[in-house]
Coordinates of C-alpha atoms in Angstrom, one line a residue:
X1 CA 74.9 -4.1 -90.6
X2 CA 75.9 -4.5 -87.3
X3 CA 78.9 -3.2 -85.4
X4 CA 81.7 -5.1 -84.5
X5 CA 84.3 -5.1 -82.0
X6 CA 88.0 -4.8 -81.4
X7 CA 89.7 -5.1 -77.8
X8 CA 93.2 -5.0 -76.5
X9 CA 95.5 -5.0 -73.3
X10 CA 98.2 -2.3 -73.3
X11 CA 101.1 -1.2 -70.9
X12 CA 102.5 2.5 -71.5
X13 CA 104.6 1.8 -73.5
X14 CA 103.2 -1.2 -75.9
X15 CA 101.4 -2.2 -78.7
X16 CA 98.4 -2.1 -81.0
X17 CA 94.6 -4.3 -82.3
X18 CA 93.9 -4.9 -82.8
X19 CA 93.7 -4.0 -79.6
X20 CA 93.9 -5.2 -80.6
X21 CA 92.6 -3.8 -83.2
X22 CA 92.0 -2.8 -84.9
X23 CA 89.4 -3.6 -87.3
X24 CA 89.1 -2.8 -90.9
X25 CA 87.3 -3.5 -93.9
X26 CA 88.0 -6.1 -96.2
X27 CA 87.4 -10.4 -96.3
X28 CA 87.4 -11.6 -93.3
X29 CA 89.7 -10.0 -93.7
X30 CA 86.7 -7.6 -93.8
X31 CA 86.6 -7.5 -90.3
X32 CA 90.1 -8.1 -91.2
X33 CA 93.1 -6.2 -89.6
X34 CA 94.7 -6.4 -92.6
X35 CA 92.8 -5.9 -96.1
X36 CA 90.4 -7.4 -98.1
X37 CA 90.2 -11.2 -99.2
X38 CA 88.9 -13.2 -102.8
X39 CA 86.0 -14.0 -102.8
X40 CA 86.1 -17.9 -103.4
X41 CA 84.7 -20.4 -105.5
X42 CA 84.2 -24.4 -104.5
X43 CA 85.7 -26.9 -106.6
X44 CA 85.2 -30.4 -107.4
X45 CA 86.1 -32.4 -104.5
X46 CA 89.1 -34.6 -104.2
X47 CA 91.0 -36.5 -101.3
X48 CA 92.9 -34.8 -99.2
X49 CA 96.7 -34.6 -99.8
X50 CA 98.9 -36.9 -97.6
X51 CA 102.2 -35.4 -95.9
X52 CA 105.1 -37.2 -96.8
X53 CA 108.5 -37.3 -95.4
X54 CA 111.3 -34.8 -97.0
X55 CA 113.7 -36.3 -98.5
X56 CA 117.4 -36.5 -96.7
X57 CA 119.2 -33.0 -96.9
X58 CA 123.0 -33.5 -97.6
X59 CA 123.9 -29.9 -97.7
X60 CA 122.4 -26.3 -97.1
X61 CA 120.3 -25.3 -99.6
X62 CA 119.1 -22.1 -101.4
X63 CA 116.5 -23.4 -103.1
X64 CA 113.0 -22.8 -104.4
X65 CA 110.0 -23.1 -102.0
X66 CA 109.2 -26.4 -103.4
X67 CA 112.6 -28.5 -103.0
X68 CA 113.5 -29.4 -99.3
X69 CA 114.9 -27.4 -96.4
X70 CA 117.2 -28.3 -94.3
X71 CA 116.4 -30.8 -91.2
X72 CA 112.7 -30.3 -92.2
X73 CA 109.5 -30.4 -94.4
X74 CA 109.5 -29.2 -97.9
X75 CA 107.6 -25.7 -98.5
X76 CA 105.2 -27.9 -100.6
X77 CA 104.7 -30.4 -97.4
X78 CA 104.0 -27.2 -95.3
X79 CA 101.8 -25.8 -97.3
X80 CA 99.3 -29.0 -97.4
X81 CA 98.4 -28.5 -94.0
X82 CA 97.5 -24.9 -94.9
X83 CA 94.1 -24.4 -95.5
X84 CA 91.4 -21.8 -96.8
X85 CA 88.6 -21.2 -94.8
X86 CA 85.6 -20.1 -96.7
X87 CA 82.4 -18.8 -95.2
X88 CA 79.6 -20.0 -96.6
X89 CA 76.2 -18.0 -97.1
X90 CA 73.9 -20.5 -99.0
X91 CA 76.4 -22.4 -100.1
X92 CA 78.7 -19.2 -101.4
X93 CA 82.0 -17.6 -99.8
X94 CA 81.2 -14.6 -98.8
X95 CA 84.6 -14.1 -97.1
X96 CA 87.9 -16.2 -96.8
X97 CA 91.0 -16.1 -94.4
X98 CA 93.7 -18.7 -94.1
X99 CA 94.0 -21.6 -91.1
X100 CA 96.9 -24.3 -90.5
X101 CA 96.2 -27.9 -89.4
X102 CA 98.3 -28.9 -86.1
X103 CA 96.5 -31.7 -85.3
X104 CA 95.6 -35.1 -87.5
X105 CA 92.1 -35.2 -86.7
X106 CA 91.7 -31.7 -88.6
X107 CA 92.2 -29.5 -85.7
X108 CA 92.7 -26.1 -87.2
X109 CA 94.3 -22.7 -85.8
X110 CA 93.4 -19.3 -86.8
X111 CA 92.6 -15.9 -85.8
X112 CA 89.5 -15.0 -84.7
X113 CA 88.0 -12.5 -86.9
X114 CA 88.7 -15.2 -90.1
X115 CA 85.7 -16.8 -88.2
X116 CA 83.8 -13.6 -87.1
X117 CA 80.5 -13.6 -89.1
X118 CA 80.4 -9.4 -88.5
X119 CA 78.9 -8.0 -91.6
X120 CA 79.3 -8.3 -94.5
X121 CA 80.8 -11.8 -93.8
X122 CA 77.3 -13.3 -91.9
X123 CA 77.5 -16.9 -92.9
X124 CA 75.8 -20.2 -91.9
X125 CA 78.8 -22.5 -92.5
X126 CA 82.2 -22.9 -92.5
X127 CA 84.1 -24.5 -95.6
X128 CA 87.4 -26.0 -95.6
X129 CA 89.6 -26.2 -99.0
X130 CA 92.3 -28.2 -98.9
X131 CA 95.6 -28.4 -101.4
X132 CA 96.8 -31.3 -103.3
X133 CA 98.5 -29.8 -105.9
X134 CA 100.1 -26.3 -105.1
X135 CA 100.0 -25.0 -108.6
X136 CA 95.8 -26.0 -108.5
X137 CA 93.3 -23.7 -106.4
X138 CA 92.5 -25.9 -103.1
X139 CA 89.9 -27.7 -103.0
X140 CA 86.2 -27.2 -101.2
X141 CA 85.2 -30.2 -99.3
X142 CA 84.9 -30.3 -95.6
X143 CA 82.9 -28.2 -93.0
X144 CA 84.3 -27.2 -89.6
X145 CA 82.9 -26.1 -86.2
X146 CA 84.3 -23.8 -83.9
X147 CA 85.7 -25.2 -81.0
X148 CA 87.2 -22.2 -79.1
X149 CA 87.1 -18.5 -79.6
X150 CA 89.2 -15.5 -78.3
X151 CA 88.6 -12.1 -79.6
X152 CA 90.9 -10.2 -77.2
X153 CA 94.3 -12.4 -78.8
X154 CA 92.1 -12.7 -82.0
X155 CA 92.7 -16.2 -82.7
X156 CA 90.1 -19.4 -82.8
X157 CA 90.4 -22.9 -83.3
X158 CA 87.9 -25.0 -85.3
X159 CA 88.1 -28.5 -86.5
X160 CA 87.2 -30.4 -89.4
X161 CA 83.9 -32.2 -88.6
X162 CA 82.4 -33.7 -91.8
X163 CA 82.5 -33.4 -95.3
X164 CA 80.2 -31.1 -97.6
X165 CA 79.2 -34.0 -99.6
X166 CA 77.9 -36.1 -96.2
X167 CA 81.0 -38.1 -96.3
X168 CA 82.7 -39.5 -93.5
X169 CA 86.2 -37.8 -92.4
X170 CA 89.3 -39.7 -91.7
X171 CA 91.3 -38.1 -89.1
X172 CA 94.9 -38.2 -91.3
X173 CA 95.0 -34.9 -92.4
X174 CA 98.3 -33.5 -92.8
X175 CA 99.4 -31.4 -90.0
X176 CA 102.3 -29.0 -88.9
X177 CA 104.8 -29.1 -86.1
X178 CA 104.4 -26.4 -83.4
X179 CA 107.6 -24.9 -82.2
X180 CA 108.8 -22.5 -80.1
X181 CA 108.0 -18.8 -80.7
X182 CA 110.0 -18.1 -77.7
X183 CA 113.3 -19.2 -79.3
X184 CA 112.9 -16.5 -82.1
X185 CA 115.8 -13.9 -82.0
X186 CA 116.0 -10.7 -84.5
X187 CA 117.1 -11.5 -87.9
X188 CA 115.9 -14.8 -87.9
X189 CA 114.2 -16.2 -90.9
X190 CA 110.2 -16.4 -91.4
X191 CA 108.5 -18.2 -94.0
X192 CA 104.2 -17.4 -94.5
X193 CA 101.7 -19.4 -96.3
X194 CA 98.0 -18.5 -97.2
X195 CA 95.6 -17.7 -99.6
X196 CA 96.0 -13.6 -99.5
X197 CA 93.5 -12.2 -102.3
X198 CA 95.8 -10.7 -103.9
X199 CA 97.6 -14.2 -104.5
X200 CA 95.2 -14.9 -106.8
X201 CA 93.2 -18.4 -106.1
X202 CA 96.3 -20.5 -105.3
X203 CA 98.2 -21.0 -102.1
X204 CA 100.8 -18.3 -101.5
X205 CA 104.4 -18.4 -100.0
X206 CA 106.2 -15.3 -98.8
X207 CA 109.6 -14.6 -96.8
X208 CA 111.1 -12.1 -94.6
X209 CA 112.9 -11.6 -91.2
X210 CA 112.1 -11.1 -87.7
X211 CA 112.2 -7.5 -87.3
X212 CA 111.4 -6.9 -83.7
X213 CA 108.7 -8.3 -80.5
X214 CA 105.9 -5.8 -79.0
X215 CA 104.8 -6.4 -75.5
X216 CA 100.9 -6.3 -74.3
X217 CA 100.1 -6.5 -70.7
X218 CA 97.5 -9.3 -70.4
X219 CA 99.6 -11.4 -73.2
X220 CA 103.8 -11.2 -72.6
X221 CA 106.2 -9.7 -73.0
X222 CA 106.3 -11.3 -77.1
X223 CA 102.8 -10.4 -77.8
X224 CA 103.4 -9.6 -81.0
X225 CA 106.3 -10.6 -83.4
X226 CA 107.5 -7.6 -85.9
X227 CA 108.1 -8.7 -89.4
X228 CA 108.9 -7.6 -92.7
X229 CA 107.1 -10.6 -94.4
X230 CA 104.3 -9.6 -96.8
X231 CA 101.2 -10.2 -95.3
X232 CA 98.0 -9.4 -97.2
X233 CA 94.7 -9.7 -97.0
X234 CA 93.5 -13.7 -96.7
X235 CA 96.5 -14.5 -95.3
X236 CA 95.0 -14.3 -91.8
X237 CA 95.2 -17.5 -89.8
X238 CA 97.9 -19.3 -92.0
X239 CA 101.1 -20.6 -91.4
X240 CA 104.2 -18.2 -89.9
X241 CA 107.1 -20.8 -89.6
X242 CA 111.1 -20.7 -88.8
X243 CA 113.5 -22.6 -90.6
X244 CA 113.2 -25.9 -89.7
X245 CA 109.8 -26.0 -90.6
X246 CA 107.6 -25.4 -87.2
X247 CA 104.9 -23.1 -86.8
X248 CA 106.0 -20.5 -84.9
X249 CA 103.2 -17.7 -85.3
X250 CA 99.8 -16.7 -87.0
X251 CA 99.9 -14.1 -89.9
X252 CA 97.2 -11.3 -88.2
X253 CA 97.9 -7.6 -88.9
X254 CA 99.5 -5.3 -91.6
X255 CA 101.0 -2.4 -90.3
X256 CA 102.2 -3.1 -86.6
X257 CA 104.2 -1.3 -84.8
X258 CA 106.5 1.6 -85.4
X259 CA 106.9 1.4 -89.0
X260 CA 103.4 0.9 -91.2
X261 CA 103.9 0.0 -94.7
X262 CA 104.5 3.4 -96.9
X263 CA 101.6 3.0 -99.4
X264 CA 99.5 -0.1 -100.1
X265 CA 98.5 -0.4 -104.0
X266 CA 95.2 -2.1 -105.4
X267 CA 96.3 -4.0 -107.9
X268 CA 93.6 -6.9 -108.4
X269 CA 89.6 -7.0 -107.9
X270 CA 90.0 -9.4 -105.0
X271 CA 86.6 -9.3 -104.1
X272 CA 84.9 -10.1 -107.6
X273 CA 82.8 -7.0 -107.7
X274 CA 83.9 -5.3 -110.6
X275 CA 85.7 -2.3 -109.6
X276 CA 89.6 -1.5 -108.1
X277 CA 88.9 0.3 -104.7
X278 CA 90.0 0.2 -101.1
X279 CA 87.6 -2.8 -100.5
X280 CA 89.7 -4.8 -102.0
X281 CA 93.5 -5.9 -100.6
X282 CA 96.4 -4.0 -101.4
X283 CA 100.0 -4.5 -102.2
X284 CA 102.3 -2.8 -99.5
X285 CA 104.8 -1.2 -101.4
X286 CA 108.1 0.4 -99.9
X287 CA 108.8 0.0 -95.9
X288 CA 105.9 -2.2 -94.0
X289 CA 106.4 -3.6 -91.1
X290 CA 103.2 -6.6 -90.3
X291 CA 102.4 -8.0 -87.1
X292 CA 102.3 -11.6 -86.1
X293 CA 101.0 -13.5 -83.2
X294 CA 103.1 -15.5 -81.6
X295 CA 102.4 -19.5 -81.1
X296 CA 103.1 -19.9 -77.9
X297 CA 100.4 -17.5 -77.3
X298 CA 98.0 -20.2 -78.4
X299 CA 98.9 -22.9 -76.9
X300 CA 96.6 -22.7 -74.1
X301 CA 94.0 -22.4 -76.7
X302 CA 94.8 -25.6 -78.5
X303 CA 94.8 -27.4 -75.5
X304 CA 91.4 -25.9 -74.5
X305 CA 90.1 -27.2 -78.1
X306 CA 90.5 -31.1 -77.3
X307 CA 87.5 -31.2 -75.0
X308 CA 85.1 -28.8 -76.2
X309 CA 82.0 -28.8 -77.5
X310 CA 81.2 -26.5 -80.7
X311 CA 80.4 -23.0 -80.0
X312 CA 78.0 -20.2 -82.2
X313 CA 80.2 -18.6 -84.1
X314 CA 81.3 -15.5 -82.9
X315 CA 80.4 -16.3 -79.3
X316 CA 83.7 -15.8 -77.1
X317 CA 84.8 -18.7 -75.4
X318 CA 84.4 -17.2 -71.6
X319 CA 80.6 -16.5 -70.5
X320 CA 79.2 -13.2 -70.5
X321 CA 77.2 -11.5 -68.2
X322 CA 75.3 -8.1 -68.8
X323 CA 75.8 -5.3 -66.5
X324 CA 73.2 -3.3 -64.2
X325 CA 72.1 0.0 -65.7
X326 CA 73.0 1.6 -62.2
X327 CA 76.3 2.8 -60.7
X328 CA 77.9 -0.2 -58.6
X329 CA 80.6 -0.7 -56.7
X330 CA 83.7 -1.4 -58.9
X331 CA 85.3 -4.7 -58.6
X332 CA 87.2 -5.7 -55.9
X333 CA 90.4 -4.1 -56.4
X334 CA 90.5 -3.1 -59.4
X335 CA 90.7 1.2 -60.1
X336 CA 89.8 2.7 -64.0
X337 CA 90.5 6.0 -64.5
X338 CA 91.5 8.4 -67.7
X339 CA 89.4 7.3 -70.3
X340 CA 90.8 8.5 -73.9
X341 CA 88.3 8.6 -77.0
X342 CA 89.5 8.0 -80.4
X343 CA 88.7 7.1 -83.9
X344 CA 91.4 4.7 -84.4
X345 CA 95.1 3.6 -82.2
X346 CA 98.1 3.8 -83.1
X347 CA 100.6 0.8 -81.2
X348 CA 97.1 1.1 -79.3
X349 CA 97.2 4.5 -77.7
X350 CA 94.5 6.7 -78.9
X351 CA 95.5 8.2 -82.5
X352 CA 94.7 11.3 -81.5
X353 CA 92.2 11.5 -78.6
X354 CA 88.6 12.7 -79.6
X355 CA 85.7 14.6 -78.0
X356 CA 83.1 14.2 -80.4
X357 CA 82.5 10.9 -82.9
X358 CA 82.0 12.9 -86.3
X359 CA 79.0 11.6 -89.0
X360 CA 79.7 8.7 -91.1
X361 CA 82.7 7.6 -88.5
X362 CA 83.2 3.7 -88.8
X363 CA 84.8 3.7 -85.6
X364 CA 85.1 4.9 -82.0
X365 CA 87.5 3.4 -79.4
X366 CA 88.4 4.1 -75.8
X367 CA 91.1 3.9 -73.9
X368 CA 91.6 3.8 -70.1
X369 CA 94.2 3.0 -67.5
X370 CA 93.5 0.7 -64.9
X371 CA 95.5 -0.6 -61.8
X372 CA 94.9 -3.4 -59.6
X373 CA 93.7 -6.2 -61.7
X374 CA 94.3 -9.4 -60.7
X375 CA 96.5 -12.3 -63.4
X376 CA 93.7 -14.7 -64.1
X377 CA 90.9 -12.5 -63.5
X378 CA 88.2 -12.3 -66.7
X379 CA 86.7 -9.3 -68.1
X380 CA 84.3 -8.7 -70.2
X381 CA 83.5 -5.2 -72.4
X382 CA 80.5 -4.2 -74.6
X383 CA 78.8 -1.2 -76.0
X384 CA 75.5 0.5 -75.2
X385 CA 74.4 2.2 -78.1
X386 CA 71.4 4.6 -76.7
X387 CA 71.3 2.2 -73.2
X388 CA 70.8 -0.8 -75.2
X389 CA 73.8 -3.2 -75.6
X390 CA 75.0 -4.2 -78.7
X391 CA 75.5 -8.1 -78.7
X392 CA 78.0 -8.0 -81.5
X393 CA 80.3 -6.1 -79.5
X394 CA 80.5 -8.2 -76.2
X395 CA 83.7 -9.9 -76.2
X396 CA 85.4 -11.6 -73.1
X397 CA 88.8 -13.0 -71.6
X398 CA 91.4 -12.7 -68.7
X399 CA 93.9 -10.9 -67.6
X400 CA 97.6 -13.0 -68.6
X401 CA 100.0 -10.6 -67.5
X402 CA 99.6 -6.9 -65.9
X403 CA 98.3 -6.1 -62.6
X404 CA 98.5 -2.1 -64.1
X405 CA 98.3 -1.0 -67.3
X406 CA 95.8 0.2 -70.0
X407 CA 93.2 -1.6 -72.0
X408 CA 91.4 -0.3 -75.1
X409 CA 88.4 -1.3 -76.9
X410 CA 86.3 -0.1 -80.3
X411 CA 83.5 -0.7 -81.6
X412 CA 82.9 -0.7 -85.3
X413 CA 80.1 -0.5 -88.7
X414 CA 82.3 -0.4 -92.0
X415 CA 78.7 1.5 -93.0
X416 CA 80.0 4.0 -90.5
X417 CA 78.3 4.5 -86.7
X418 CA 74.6 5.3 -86.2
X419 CA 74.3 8.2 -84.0
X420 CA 73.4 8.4 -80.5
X421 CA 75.3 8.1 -77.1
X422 CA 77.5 5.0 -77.1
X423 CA 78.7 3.6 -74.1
X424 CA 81.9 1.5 -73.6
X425 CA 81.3 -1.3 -70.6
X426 CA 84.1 -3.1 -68.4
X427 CA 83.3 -5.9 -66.5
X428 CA 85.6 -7.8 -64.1
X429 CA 85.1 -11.1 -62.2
X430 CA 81.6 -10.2 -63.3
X431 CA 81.3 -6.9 -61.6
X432 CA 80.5 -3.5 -63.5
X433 CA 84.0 -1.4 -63.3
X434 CA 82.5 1.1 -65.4
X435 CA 80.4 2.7 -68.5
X436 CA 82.2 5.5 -70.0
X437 CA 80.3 7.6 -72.9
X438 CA 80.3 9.6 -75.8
X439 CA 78.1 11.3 -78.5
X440 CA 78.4 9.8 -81.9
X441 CA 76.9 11.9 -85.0
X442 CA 75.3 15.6 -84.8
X443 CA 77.3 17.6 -86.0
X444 CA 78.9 18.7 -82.2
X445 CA 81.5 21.5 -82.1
X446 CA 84.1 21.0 -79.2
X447 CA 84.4 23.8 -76.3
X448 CA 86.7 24.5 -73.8
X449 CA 85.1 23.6 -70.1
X450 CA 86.3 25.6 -67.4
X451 CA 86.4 24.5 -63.4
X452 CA 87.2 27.0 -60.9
X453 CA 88.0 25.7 -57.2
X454 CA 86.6 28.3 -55.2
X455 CA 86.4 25.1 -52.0
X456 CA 88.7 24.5 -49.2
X457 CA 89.9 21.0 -50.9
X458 CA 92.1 20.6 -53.2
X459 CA 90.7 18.6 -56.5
X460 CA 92.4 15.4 -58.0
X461 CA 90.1 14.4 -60.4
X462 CA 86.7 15.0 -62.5
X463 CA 84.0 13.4 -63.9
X464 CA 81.9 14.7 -67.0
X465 CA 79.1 11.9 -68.1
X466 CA 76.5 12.8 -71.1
X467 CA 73.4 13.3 -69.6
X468 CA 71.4 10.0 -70.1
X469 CA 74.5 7.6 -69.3
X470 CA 74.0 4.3 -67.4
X471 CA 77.0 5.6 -65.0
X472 CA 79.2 8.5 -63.8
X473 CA 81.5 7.4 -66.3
X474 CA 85.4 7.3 -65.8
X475 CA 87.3 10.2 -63.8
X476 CA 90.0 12.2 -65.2
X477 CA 92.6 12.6 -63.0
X478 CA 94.0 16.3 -63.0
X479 CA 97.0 17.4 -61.3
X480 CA 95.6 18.6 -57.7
X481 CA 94.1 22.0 -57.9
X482 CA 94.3 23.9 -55.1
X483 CA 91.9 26.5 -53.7
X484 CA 91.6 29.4 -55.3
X485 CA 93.0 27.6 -58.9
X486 CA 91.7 26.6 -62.1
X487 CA 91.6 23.8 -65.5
X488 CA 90.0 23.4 -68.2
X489 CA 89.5 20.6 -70.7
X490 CA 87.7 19.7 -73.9
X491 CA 84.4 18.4 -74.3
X492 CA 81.7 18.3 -77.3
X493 CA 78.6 20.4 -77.3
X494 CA 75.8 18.8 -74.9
X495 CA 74.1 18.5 -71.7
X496 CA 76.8 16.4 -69.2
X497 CA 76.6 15.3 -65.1
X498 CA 79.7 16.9 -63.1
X499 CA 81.1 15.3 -60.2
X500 CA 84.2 16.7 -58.3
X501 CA 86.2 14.8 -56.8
X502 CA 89.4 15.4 -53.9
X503 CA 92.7 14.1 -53.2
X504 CA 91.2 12.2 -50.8
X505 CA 88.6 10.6 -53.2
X506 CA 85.7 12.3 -51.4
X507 CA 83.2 13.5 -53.9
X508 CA 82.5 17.3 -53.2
X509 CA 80.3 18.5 -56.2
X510 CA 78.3 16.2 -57.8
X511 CA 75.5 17.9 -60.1
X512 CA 73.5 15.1 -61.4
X513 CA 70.8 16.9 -63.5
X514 CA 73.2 18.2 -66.2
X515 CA 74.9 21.3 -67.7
X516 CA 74.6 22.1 -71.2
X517 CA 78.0 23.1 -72.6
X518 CA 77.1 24.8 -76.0
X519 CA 80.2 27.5 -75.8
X520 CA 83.3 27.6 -73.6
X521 CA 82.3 27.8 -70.1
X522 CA 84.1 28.0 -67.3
X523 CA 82.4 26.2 -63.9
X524 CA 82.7 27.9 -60.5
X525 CA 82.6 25.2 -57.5
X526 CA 80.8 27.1 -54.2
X527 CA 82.8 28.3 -51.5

């Protein structure tokens, strides 16, 4: 199974992943964020449904889903231009997620890793199932391409290009008005459809409230809408919409923010195989706060989608380039610096920070700050596992928002990490920034590292690499230590490069044949 990869843009004080994010088991929804999915079953093919207009409103109403709200589309008219996506291994799903049509010609939005064929959701197709009757399971009958695909805001759009029997496709397809996400205030109402597993095989409807916005520097300052709407597994890529019936966001995450749901039940055997465990979705029960992405995020995206071509799946939508195995000169601009290791993030900070990846870990992320990057400029990050790169975890984009900030990025195997040194690579405008590294697997006890400045400078940051990285690796920046003082930190058993740097950024030690740290150990700089 190969790994998989979760990236995010962070300020100080911000969000998430899910960088985001954070990745988890499940449908796909197994790289989903949020829980597992059903596994689905095609049906016999009908037409699909046609959108017709609500019937006039003469006064406010409370009513079921399926009678009419005010000034806009029934619940029932909404949900027909939610679909299930289906990924199709010889003609099977393997994994489903959710997807709302906003154009006629079967133009679909949905998050990214609904389409991600990371294991075990590898698939050779795409399948489209369509509602006519909301009471009736939707209905398997079209394939789509994917048209554009953006695994740092997790969302893709694909289209409806033919139908699974060979059949021509008629671009009427019932579609959904976009609105404003921008115009959301706390309190206001949200209404999510999908196909969650634990829905069972019919289309689902949920309700809740805005419960607050988390900023992400690279995305806005409303990067992420807080919710208290249940969102479940499968409901990935569907419909978030306000009162009046627009789309205002894309169901993405479970958990977000401050407040993660209090315990998360397995009620149902969502993914057929038998059994009631944690690979199947869950119930949140008690407080739960879930994350959604905000339309106006992806507009840019759905703009992007009306000339292109199709793309592999799982390919990001910016080229990528593959970094020198040597040390270059960062690019222009652009300063990294305190890299963080950890196993998972919480609101994307390292949850706590690591030195060592244990055996059987599914995950390792890294954090770093960063100043000096340019809005507009593109990056790219992927993972060396051993000095070879791991093509499943190269993912691109730009930077939307922060000149400073932090990004984070993980890298994943639900069948937990192999061992060996693994590498996190950043990339801007396509120079190498930096490869930062850290042993995964063995077993390594953590020791306390010891420097003592016995030189006439005083010392502003260090760098500790695992002997055998492509690069120095990141510096830590330490508050100056004058001559004559000392610091320590924490580092994992094993042979590691040092290089001291000064307050002026002159490098005065640099010890490139390694030091193996297999107790505390306390390094003293020459005079």
């Amino acid at each position: 199974m190969s790994p998989m990869l979760v990236v995010g843009v962070l300020t100080l004080i911000a969000v998430l992943v899910v960088g985001v994010l954070v990745l988890v088991v499940g449908s796909n929804d197994a790289g989903d964020i949020d829980g597992g999915a059903a596994e689905a079953s095609p049906t016999v093919a009908t037409e699909p449904p046609v959108v017709t207009e609500a019937p006039e409103v003469t006064a406010p109403t409370t009513a079921p889903p399926s009678e009419p709200v005010a000034e806009g589309p029934t619940v029932d008219e909404l949900a027909s231009a939610v679909v299930q996506i289906q990924l199709l291994r010889n003609g099977t799903a393997v994994c489903t997620g959710s997807g709302t049509i906003v154009e006629p010609d079967g133009t679909i939005l949905t998050n990214s890793h609904v389409i991600s064929p990371a294991p075990p959701c590898e698939y050779d197709r795409i399948g489209v199932a369509t509602i006519d009757i909301p009471e009736l399971p939707p209905q398997l009958l079209f394939e789509a391409d994917v048209l554009v695909d953006d695994p740092v805001l997790d969302l893709a759009v694909v289209r409806i290009v033919r139908r699974l029997n060979g059949g021509d496709v008629v671009s009427n397809f019932p579609t959904v008005e976009i609105g404003d996400s921008d115009d959301l205030g706390l309190g206001d109402n949200l209404r999510v459809i999908g196909f969650p597993g634990v829905g069972g095989e019919t289309v689902t409807f949920t309700q809740g409230t805005i419960s607050g916005f988390v900023a992400q520097p690279g995305i806005g300052e409303r990067s992420w809408l807080k919710t208290d709407t249940v969102i479940s597994g499968g409901n990935s890529g569907g419909l978030a919409a306000d009162d009046t019936g627009r789309l205002v966001g894309i169901p993405t995450i479970v958990g977000t923010g401050e407040g993660r749901f209090a315990d998360c039940r397995f009620v149902e055997d969502t993914n057929g195989d038998g059994r009631l465990d944690s690979d199947d979705g869950c119930v949140p029960v008690g407080g739960f706060i879930n994350g959604i992405r905000p339309v106006n995020v992806a507009l840019a995206l759905i703009d992007d989608a009306r000339g292109a071509t199709p793309i592999t799946p799982g390919t990001p939508s910016v080229p990528t380039t593959t970094p020198n195995d040597t040390p270059t000169t960062p690019a222009t601009g652009v300063i990294a610096a305190n890299p963080r290791f950890s196993l998972q993030t919480a609101d994307g900070f390292p949850d706590p920070e690591v030195f060592a990846v244990p055996d059987g870990s599914a995950q390792v992320c890294l954090t770093w700050d960063y100043r000096g990057f340019a809005p507009g400029g593109a990056f790219e990050i992927q993972w060396k596992i051993d000095g070879v790169v791991d093509v499943s975890s190269i993912t691109s984009g730009t930077n939307q928002g922060a000149v400073d900030g932090a990004f984070f990025g993980c890298i994943a195997n639900p069948d937990g990490l192999a061992a060996g040194l693994y590498e996190a690579t950043w990339l801007v405008d396509g120079e190498l920034v930096f490869a930062h590294g850290i042993f995964v697997g063995g077993s390594r006890s953590v020791h306390a590292i010891g420097l003592q400045n016995n030189t006439a400078a005083d010392i502003c940051a260090v760098q500790w690499s695992p002997l055998g990285a492509s690069t120095g690796g990141l510096p830590r920046n330490v508050t100056p230590v004058r001559p004559g003082e000392s610091f320590s930190i924490q580092l994992a058993g094993g042979v590691y490069a040092t290089r001291v740097i000064d307050c002026d950024g002159n490098v005065i030690f640099d010890e490139r044949s390694g030091t193996e740290f297999s107790g505390d150990l306390t390094l003293t700089l020459p005079v």
